[in-house]
Coordinates of C-alpha atoms in Angstrom, one line a residue:
X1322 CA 0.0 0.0 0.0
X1323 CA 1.6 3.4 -1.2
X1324 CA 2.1 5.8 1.8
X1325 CA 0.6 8.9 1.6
X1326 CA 2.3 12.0 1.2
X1327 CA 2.8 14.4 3.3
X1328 CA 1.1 17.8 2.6
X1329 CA -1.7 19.1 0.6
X1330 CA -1.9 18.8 -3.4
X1331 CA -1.2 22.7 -4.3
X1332 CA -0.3 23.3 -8.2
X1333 CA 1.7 26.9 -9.1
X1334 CA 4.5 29.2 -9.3
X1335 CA 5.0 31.7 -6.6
X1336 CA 7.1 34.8 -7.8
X1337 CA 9.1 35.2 -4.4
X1338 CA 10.8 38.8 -3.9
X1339 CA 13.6 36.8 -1.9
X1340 CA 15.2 39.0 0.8
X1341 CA 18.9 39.4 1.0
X1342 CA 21.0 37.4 3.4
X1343 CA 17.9 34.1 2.7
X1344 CA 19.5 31.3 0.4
X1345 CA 17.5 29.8 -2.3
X1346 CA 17.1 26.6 -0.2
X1347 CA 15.5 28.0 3.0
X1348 CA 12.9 30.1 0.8
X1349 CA 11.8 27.1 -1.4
X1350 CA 11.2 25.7 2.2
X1351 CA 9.3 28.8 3.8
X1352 CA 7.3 28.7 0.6
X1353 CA 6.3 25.1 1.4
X1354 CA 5.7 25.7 4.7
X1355 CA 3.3 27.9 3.9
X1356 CA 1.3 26.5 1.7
X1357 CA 2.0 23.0 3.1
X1358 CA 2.8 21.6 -0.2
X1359 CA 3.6 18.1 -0.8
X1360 CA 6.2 19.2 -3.6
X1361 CA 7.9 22.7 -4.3
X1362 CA 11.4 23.3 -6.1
X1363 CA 12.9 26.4 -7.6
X1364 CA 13.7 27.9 -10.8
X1365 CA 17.3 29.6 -10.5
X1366 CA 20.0 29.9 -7.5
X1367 CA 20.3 33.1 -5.7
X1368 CA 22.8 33.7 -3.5
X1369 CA 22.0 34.9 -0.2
X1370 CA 23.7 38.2 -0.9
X1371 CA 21.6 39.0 -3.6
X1372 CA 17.9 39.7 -3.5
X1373 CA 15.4 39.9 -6.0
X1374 CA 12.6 37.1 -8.3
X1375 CA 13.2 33.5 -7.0
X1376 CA 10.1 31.0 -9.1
X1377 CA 9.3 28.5 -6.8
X1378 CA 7.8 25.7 -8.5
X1379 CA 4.6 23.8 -6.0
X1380 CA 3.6 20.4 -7.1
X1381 CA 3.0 19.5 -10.8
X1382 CA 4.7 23.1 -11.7
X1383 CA 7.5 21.4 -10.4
X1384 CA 7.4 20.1 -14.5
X1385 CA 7.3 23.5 -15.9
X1386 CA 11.4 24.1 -14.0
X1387 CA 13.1 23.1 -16.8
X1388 CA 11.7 25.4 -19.0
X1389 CA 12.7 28.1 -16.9
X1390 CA 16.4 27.3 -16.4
X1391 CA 16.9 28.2 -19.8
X1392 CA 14.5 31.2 -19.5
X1393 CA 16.3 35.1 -20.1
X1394 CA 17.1 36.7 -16.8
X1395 CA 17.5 40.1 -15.8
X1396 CA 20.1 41.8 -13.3
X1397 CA 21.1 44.7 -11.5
X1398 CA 24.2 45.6 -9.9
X1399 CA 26.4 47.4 -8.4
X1400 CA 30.1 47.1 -8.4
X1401 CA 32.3 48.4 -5.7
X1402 CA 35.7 49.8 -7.2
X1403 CA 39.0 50.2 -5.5
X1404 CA 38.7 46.2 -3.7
X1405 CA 39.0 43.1 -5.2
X1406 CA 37.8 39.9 -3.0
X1407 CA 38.2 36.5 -3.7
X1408 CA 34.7 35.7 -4.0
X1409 CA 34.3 39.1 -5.7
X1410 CA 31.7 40.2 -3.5
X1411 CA 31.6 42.3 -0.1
X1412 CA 31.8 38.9 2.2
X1413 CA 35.1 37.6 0.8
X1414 CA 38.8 38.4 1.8
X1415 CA 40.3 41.5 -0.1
X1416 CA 43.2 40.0 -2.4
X1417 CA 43.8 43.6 -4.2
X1418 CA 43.3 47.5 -3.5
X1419 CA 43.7 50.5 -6.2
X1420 CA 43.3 53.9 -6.5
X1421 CA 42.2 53.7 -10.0
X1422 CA 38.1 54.7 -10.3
X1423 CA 37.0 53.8 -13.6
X1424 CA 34.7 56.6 -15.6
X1425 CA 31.1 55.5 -16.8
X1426 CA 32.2 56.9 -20.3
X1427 CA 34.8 54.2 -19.9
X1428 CA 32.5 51.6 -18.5
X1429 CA 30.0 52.1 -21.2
X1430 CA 32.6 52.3 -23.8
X1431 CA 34.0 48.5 -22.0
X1432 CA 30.6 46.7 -22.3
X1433 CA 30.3 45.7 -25.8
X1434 CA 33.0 43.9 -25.4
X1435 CA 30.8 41.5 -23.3
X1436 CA 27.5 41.6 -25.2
X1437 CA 27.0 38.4 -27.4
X1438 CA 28.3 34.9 -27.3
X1439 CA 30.9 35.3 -25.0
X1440 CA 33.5 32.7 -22.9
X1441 CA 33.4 33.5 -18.9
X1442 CA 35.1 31.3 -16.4
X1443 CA 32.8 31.0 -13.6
X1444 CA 34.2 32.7 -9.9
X1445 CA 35.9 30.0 -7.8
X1446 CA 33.2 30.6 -5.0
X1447 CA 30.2 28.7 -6.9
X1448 CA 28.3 25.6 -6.8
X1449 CA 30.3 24.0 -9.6
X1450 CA 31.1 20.8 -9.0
X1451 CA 35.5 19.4 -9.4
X1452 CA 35.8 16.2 -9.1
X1453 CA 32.7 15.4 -7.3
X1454 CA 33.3 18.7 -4.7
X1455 CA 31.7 22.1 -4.4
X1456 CA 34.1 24.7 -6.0
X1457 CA 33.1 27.2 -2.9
X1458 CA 34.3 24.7 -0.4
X1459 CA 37.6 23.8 -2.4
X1460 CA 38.4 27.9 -2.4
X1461 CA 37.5 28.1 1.4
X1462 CA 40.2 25.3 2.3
X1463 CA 42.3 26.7 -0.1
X1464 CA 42.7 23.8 -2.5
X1465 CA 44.1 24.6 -6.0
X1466 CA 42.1 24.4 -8.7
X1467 CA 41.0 25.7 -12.5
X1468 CA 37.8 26.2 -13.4
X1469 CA 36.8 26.3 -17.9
X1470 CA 35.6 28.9 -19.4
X1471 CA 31.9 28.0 -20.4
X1472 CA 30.2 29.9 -23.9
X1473 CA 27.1 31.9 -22.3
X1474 CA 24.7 34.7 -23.5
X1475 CA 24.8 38.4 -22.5
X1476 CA 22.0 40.2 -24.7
X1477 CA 22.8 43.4 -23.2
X1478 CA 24.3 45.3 -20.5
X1479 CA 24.7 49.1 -19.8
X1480 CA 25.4 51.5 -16.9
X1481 CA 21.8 52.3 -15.0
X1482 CA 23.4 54.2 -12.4
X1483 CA 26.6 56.1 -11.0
X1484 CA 26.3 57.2 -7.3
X1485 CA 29.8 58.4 -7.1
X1486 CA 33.3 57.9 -8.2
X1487 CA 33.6 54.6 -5.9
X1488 CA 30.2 52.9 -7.4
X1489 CA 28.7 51.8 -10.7
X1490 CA 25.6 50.2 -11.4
X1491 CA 25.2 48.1 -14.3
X1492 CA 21.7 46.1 -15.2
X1493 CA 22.2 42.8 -17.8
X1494 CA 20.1 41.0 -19.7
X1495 CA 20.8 37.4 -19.7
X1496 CA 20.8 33.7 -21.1
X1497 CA 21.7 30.6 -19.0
X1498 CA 24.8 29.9 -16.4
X1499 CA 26.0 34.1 -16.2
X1500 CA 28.1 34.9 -13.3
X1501 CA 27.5 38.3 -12.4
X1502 CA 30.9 38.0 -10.7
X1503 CA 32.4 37.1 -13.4
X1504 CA 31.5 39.8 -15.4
X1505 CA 32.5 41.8 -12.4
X1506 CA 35.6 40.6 -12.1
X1507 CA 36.4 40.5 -16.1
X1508 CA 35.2 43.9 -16.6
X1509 CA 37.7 45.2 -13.8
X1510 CA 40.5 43.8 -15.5
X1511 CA 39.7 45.2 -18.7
X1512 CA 39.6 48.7 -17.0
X1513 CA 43.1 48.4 -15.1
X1514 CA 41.2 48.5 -11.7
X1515 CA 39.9 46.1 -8.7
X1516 CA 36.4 46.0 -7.7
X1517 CA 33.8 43.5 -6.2
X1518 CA 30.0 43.3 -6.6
X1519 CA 28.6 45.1 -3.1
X1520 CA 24.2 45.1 -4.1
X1521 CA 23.0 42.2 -6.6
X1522 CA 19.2 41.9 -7.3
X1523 CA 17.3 39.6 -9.9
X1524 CA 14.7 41.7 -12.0
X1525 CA 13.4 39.2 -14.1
X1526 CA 12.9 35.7 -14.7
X1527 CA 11.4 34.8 -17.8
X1528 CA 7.9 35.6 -17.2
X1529 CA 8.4 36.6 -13.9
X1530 CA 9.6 40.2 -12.6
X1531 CA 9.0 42.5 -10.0
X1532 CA 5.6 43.1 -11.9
X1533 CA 4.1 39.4 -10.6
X1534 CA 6.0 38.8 -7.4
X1535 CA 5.1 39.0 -3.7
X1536 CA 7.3 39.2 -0.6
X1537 CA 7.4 36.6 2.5
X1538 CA 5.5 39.0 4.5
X1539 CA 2.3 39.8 1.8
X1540 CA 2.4 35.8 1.6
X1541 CA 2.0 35.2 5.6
X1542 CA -0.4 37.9 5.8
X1543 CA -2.4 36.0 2.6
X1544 CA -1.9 32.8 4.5
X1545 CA -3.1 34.4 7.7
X1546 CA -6.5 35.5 6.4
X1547 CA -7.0 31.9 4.1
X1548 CA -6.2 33.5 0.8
X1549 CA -2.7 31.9 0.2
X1550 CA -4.2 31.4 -3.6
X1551 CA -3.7 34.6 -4.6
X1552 CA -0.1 34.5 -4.1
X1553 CA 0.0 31.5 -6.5
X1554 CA 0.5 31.8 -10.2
X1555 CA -0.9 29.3 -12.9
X1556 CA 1.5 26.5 -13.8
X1557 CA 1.3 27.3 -17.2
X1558 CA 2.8 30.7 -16.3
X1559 CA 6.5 29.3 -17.3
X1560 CA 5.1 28.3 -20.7
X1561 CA 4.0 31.9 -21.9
X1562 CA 6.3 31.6 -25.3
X1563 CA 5.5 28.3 -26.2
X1564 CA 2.7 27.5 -29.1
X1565 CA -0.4 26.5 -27.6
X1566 CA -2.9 24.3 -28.9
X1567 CA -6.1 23.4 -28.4
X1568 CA -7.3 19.7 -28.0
X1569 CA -10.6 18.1 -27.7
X1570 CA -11.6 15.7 -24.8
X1571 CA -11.0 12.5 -26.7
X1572 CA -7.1 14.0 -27.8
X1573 CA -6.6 15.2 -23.5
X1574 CA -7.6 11.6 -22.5
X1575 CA -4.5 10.0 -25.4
X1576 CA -2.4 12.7 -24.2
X1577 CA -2.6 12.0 -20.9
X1578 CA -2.3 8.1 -21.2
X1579 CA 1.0 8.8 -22.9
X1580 CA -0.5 8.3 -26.2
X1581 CA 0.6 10.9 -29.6
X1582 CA -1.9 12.3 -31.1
X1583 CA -2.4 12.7 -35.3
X1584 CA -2.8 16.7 -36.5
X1585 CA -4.1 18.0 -38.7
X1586 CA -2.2 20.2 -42.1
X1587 CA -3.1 23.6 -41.1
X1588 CA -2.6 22.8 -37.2
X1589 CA 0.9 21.6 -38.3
X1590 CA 1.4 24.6 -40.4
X1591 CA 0.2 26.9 -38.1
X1592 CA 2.6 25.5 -35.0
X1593 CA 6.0 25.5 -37.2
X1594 CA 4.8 29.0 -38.2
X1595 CA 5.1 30.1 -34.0
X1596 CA 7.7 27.7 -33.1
X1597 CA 11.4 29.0 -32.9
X1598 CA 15.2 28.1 -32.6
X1599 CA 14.8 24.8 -33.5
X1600 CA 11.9 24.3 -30.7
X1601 CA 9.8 21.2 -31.0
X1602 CA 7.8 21.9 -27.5
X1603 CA 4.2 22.6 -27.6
X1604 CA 1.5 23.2 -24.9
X1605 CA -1.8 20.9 -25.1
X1606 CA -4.9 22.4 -23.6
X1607 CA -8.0 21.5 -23.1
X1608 CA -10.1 24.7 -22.4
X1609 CA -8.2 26.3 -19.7
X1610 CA -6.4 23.0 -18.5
X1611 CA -2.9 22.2 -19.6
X1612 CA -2.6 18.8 -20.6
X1613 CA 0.5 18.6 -21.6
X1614 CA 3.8 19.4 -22.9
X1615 CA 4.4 17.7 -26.3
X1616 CA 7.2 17.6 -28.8
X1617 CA 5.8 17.9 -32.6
X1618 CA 7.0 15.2 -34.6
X1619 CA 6.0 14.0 -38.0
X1620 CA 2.4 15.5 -38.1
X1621 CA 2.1 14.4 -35.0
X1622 CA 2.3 15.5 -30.8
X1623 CA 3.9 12.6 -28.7
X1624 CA 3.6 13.9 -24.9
X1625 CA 6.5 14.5 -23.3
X1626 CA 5.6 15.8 -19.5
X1627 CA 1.4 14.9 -18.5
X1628 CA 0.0 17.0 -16.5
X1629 CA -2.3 16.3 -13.6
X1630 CA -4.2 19.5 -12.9

């Protein structure tokens, strides 16, 4: 007899406006907590120094996180000049001072230069695994090591801000796997000065942004008066550019046994037409109800996650 799970069945995205100094870990839990899901999981890493949109995934959005991972991301920062730390942020140990103070006409004229496909080695304090450890915990015990240089996407980046002499604030737009650190650290090089990142924050997640998000506190108080629902998003929230189509009863009930399904022409037409970069994935509904996730193959969608909303 299958034991029963722990929890309640709750289905959603919750945009969290994660706090500084909370790692990504303890909010997905506080989330869960909350809602006393059986299942929740999250959409991104974000450091405890950084604040800003964490997607936490409860129960069958849980499905939807892959899709998310390589959704575009959005960041502001700030970068601290005159100090260099080895983590390149304000909690590691300084390894360089300068007088220099880069210009923002030198900054901006500096940025192209990491706009596009670019290669960045990723900052020795990350969760990468070497050789089946955490790079952050080889750095802390002082263990030498390399770490490659990885082909990622910066779509753009410019200066949003300039305090004073000792600060600049930059906000990127991003693909997949971007250290902000390491453009940090890159981009201080390239200017002949030391500097760490001292405010990070997360504007945007895909379809998620300080536009849909809600705080820890708005979600307790929700919670408090038995309205924790509206702090939850649909799951098919994380599918907003992906061609949807429309199936009939008979086609939800194949879908959903695992089953392709045959198309028609002009549906075939009409997905290739809004598919892009190569994307096979499309959305199944049946009236308001995602089915499921298919891949379009030969005239025909063969299910590849089934929903059970």
């Amino acid at each position: 007899m299958a034991r029963k799970k722990k929890g309640d069945i709750v289905d959603g995205w919750v945009c969290l406006d994660k706090p500084f100094e909370m790692g990504s870990t303890e909010a997905v839990s506080r989330i869960r907590r909350l809602f006393n899901a059986q299942k929740a999981g999250h959409a991104g890493t974000l450091d405890p120094l950084a604040s800003g949109i964490l997607p936490i995934a409860l129960g069958e959005a849980t499905k939807t996180v892959p899709m998310m991972m390589e959704a575009q991301k959005v960041y502001r920062f700030t970068i601290n000049w005159g100090v260099s730390t080895d983590s390149v942020d304000r909690e590691g140990e300084i390894i360089g001072r300068s007088d220099v103070r880069p210009t923002v006409d030198q900054v901006k004229a500096a940025l192209p230069a990491f706009v596009g496909e670019i290669d960045q080695t990723p900052p020795r304090f990350s969760a990468i695994k070497v050789d089946g450890a955490r790079a952050y915990d080889l750095a802390r015990d002082g263990v030498e090591f390399e770490l490659q240089a990885r082909r990622v996407t910066i779509y753009s980046a410019e200066v949003s801000d300039a305090p004073d002499a000792d600060h600049v604030e930059l906000t990127i737009r991003t693909g997949k796997g971007v250290y902000v650190r390491s453009m940090a650290r890159d981009l201080a090089v390239v200017l002949g000065a030391e500097g760490h990142v001292s405010a990070l924050r997360r504007e945007l997640v895909g379809p998620f942004s300080t536009e849909n998000a809600v705080t820890l506190d708005s979600l307790e108080e929700m919670v408090h008066r038995g309205a924790a629902s509206e702090g939850l998003l649909a799951v098919a929230t994380a599918l907003d550019d992906i061609p949807e189509l429309a199936v009939t009863e008979q086609d939800a009930f194949s879908l959903r046994q695992g089953r392709p399904i045959v198309l028609l022409p002009r549906q075939v037409e009409t997905l290739k037409d809004r598919l892009r970069d190569g994307s096979r994935t499309v959305s199944a509904f049946q009236g308001q109800t995602l089915v499921a996730l298919c891949q379009l193959r030969a005239g025909r969608l063969e299910p590849d996650r089934v929903f059970n909303l």
